[in-house]
mmCIF file of C-alpha atoms and ligand atoms in Angstrom:
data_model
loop_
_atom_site.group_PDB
_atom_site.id
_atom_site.type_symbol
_atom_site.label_atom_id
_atom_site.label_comp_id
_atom_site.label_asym_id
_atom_site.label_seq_id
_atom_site.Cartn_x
_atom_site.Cartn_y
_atom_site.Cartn_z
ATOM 1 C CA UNK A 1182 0.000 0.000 0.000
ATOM 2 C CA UNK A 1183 1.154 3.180 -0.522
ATOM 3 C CA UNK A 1184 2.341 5.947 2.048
ATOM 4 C CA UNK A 1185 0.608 9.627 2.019
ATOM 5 C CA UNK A 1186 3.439 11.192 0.526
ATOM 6 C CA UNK A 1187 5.031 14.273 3.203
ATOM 7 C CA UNK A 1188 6.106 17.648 2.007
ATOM 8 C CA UNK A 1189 8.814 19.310 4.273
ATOM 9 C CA UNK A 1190 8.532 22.721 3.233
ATOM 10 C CA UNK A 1191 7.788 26.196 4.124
ATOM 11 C CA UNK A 1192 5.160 28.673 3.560
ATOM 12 C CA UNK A 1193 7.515 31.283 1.947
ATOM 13 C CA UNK A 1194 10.218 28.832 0.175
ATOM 14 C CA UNK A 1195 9.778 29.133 -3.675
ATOM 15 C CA UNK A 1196 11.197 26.498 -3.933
ATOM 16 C CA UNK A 1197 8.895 24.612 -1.904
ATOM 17 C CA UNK A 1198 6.114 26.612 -3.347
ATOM 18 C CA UNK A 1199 6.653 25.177 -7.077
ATOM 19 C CA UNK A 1200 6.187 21.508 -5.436
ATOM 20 C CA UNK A 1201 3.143 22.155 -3.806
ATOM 21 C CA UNK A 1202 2.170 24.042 -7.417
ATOM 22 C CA UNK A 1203 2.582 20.511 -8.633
ATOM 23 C CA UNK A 1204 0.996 18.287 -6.127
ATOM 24 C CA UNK A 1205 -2.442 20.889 -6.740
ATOM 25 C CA UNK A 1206 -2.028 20.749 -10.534
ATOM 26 C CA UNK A 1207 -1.829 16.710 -10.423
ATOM 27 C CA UNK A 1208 -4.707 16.453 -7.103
ATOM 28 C CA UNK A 1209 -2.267 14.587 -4.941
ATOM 29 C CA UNK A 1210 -2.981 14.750 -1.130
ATOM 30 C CA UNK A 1211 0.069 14.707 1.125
ATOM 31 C CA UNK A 1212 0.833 15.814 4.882
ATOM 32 C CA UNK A 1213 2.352 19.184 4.997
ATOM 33 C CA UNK A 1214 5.487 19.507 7.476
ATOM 34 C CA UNK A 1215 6.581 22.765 8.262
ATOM 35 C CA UNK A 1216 10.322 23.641 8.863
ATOM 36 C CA UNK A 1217 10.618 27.125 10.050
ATOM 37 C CA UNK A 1218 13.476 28.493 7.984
ATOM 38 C CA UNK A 1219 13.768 32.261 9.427
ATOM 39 C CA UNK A 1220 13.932 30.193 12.944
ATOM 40 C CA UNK A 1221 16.762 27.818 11.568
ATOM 41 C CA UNK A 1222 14.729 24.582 11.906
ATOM 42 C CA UNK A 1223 16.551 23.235 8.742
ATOM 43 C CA UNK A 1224 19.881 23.397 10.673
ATOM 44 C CA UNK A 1225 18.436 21.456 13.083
ATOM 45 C CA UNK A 1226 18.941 17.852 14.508
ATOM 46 C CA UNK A 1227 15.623 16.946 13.300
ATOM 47 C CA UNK A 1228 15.580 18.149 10.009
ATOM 48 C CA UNK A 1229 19.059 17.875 9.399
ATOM 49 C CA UNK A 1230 18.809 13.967 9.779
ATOM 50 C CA UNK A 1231 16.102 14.112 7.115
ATOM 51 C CA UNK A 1232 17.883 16.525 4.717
ATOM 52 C CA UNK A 1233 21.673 15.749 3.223
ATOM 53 C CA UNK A 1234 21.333 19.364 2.023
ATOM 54 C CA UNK A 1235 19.182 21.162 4.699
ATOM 55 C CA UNK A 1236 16.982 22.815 2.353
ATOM 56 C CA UNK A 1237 13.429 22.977 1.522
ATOM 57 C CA UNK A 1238 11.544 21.368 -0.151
ATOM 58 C CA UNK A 1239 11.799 17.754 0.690
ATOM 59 C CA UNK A 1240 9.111 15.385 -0.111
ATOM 60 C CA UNK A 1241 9.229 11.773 1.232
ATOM 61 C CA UNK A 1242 7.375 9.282 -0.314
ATOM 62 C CA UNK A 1243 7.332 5.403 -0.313
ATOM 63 C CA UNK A 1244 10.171 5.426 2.820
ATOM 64 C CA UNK A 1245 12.360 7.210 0.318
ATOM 65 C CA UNK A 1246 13.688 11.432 0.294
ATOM 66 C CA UNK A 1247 13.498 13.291 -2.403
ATOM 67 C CA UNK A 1248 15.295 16.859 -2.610
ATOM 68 C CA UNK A 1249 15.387 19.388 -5.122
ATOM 69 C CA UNK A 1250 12.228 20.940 -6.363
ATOM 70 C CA UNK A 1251 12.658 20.341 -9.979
ATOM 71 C CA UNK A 1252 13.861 16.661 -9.869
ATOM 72 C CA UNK A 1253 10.510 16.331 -7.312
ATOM 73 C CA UNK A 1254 8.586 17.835 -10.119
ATOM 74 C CA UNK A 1255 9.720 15.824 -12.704
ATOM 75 C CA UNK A 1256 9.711 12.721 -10.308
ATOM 76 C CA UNK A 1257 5.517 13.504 -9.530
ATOM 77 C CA UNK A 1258 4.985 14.201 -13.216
ATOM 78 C CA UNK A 1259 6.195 10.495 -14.152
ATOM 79 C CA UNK A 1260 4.449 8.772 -12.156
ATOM 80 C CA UNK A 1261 1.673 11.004 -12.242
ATOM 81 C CA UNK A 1262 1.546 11.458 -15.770
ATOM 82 C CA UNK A 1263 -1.651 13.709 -16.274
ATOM 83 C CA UNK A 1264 -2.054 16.932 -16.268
ATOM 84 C CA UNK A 1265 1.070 16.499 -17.652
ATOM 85 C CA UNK A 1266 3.892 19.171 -16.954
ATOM 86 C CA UNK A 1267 6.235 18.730 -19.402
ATOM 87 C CA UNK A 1268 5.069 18.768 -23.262
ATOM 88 C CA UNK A 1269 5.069 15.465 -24.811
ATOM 89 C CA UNK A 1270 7.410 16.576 -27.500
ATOM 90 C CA UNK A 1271 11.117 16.473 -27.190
ATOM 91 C CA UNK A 1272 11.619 20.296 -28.100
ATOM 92 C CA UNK A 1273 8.802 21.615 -26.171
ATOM 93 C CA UNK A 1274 10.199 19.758 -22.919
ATOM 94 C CA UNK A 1275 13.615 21.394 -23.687
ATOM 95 C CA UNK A 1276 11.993 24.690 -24.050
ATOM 96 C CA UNK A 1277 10.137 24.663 -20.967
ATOM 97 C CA UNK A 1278 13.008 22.894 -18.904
ATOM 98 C CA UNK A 1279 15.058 25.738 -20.372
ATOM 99 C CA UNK A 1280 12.276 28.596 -18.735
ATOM 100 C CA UNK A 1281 12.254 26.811 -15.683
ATOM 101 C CA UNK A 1282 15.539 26.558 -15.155
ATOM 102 C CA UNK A 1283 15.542 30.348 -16.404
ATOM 103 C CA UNK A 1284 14.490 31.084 -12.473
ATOM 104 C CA UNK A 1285 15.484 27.516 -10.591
ATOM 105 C CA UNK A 1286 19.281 27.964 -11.701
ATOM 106 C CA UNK A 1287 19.841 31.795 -12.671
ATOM 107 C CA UNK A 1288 17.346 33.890 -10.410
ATOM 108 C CA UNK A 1289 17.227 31.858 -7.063
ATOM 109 C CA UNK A 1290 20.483 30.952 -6.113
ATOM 110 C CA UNK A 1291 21.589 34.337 -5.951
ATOM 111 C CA UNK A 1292 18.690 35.376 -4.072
ATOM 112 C CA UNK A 1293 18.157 32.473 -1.801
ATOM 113 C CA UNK A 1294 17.864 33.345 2.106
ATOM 114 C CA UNK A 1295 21.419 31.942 2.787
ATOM 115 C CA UNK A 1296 23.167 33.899 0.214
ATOM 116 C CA UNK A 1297 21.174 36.820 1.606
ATOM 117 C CA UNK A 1298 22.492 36.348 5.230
ATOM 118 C CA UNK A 1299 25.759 36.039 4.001
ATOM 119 C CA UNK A 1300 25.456 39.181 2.383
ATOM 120 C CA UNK A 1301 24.461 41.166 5.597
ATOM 121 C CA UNK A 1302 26.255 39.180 8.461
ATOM 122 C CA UNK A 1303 29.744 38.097 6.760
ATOM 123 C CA UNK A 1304 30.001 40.570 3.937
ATOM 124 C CA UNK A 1305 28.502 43.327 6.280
ATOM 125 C CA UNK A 1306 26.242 44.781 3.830
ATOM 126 C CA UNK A 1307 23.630 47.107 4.721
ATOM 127 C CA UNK A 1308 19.505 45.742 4.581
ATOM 128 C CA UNK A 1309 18.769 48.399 1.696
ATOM 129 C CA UNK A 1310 22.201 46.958 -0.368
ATOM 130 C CA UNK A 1311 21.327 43.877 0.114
ATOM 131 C CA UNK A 1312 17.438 44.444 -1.480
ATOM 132 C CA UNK A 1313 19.104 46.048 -4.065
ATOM 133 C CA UNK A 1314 21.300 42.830 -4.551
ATOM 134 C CA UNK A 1315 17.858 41.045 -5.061
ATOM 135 C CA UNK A 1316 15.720 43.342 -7.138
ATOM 136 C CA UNK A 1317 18.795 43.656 -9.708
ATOM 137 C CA UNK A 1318 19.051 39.567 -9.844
ATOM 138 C CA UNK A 1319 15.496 39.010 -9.998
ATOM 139 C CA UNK A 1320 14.861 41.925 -12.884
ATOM 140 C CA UNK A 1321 17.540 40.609 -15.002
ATOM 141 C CA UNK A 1322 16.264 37.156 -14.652
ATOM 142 C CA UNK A 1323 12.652 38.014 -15.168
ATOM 143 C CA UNK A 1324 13.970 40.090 -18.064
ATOM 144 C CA UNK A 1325 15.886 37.377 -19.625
ATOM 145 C CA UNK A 1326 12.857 34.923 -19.095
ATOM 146 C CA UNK A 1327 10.423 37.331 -21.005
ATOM 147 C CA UNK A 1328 12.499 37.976 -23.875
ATOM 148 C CA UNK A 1329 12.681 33.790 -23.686
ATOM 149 C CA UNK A 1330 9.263 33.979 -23.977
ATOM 150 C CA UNK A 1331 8.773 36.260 -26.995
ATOM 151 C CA UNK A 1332 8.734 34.437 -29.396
ATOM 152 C CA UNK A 1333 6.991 31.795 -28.655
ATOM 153 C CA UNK A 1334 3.674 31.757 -30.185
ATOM 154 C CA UNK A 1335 0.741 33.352 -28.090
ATOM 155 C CA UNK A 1336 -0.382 30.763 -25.640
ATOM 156 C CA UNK A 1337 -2.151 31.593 -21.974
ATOM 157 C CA UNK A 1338 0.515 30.133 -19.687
ATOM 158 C CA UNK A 1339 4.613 30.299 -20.314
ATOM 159 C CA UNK A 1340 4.169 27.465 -22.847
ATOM 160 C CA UNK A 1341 1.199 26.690 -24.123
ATOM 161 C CA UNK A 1342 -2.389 26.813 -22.888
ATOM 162 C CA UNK A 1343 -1.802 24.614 -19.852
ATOM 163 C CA UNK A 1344 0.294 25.031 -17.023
ATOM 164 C CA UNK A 1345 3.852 23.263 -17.173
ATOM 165 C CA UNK A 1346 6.914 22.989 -15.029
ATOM 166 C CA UNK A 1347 7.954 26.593 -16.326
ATOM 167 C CA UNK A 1348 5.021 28.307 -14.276
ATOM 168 C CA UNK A 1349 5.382 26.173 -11.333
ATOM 169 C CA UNK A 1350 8.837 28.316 -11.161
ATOM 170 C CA UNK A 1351 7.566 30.977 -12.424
ATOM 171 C CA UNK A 1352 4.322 31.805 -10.071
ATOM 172 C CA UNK A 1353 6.754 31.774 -6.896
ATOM 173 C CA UNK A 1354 9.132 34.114 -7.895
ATOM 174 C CA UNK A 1355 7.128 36.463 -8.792
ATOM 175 C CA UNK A 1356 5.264 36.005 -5.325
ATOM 176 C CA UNK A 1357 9.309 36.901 -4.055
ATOM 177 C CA UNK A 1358 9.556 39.497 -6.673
ATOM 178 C CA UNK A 1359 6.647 41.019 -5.231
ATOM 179 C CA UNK A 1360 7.627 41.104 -1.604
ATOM 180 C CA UNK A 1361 11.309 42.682 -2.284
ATOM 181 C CA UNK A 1362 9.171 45.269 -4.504
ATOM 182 C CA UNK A 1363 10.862 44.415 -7.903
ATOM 183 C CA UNK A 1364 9.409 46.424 -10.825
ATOM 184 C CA UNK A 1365 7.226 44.410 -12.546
ATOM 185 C CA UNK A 1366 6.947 46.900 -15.925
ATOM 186 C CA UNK A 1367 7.624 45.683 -18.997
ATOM 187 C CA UNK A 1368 7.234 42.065 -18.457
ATOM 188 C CA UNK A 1369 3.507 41.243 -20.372
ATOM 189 C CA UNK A 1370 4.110 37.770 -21.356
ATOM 190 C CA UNK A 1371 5.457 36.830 -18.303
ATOM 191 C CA UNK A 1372 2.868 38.492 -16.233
ATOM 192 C CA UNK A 1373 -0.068 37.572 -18.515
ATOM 193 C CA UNK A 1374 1.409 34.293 -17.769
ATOM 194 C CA UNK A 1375 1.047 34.637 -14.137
ATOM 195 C CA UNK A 1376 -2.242 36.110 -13.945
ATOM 196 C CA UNK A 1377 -3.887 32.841 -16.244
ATOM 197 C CA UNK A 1378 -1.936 31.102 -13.203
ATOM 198 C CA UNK A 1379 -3.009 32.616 -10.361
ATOM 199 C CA UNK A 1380 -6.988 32.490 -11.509
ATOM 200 C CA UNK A 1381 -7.051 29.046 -11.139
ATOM 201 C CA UNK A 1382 -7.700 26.821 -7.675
ATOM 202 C CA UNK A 1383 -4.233 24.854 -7.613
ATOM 203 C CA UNK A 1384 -1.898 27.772 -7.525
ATOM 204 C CA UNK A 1385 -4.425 29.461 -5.458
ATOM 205 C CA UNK A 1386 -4.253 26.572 -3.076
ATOM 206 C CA UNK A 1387 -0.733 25.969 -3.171
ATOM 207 C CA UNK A 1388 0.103 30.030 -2.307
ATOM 208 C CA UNK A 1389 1.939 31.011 0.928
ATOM 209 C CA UNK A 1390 -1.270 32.639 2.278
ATOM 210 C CA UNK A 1391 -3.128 28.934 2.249
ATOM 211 C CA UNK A 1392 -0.603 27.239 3.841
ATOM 212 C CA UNK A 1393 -1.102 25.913 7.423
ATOM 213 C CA UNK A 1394 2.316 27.835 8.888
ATOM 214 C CA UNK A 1395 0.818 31.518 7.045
ATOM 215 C CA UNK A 1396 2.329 34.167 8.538
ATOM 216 C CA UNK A 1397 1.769 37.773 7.305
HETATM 217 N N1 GSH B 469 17.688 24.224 -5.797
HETATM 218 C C1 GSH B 469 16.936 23.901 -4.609
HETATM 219 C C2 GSH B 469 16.873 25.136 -3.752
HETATM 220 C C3 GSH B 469 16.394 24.810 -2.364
HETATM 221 C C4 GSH B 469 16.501 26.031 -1.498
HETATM 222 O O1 GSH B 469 17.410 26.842 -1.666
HETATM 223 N N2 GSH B 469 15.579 26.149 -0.550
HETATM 224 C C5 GSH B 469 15.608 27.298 0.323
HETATM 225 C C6 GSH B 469 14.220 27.889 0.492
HETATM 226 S S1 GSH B 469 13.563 28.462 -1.055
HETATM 227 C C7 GSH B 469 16.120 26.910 1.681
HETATM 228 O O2 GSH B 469 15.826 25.836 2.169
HETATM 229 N N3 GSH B 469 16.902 27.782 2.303
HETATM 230 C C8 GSH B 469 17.400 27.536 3.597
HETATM 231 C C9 GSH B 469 18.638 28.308 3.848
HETATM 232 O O3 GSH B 469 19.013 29.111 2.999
HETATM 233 O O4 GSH B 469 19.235 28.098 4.911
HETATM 234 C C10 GSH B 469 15.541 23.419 -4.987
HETATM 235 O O5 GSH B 469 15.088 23.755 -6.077
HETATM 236 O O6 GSH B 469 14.913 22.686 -4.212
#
């Protein structure tokens, strides 16, 4: 028999966000485990004998641990095949894996709350320096992703008229964007793309505001 699957995540993690995107878009139940990251749960003994890493998200299902949201992604999408997440195509999956990874590998990692820590209690650098460190990563990246996504031909998500792994990513860093108060101008596609997201239940459900360890 099969095991509810657990998410270890938290409310505010994008990363952990896009999973729970994908568990919504594919209607899979699963216990929700909150690790307090501002409180430095994921450093601790508990978590850290989960997590090789001691990140968020990790999802354990069937007595194994999966890390990394993308590989989770892909992992949920296989053997969860519909809605499917990735096109069926070989191109379109390369296309979308490249928009994804767009934000996974070239916005968040330089934005990430460790890198930010480091900036202000190693490299002493004042709060406003270090906002301006994020809105300048995350407006070059969301720049770079909408001139990815020009021309593509019209569609109502990032690729194509349903959602794929490019707005799980997506969705939750704009949800960041908007909280560091990046300028969102100039961006239609990728904001049209949001918007188509953010009208329908699963992202809805899967948003920081729904989740059981909300905090405003
Ligand atoms: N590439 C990883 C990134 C995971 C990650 O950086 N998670 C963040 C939250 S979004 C985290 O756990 N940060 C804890 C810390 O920085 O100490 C993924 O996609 O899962």
């Amino acid at each position: 028999m099969l095991s509810l699957m657990k998410l270890h995540n938290y409310f505010r993690s994008s990363a952990s966000y896009r999973v729970r995107i994908a568990l919504e878009l594919k209607g899979l139940s699963y216990e929700y485990i909150a690790v307090h990251l501002a409180r430095g749960e994921q450093k601790k003994d508990a978590y850290a004998a989960l997590s090789a890493d001691r990140l968020v998200p990790l999802l354990e299902v069937d007595g194994e641990k999966l890390s990394q949201s993308m590989a989770i992604i892909e992992y949920l999408d296989e053997q969860h095949p519909t809605p499917a997440l990735l096109p069926a195509d070989a191109l379109g999956r390369a296309k979308v894996r490249a928009l994804a990874q767009s934000i996974a590998c070239e916005i968040h990692p330089l934005n990430n709350l460790r890198v930010l820590k480091y900036l202000v209690h190693e490299l002493k650098v004042a709060d406003e320096a270090k906002n301006g460190w994020y809105r300048h990563w995350c407006r070059n990246g969301l720049e770079a992703f909408e001139r990815q996504l020009a021309p593509l031909p019209a569609s109502i998500y990032c690729y194509g008229n349903t959602p794929t792994l490019a707005d799980c990513c997506l969705v939750p860093q704009i949800y960041n964007a908007q909280r560091f108060d990046v300028n969102l101008d100039g961006l239609p596609r990728t904001m049209a793309a949001f918007e188509a997201c953010m009208a329908l239940p699963a992202f809805q459900k899967a948003q920081p505001s729904a989740c059981p360890d909300f905090e405003a």
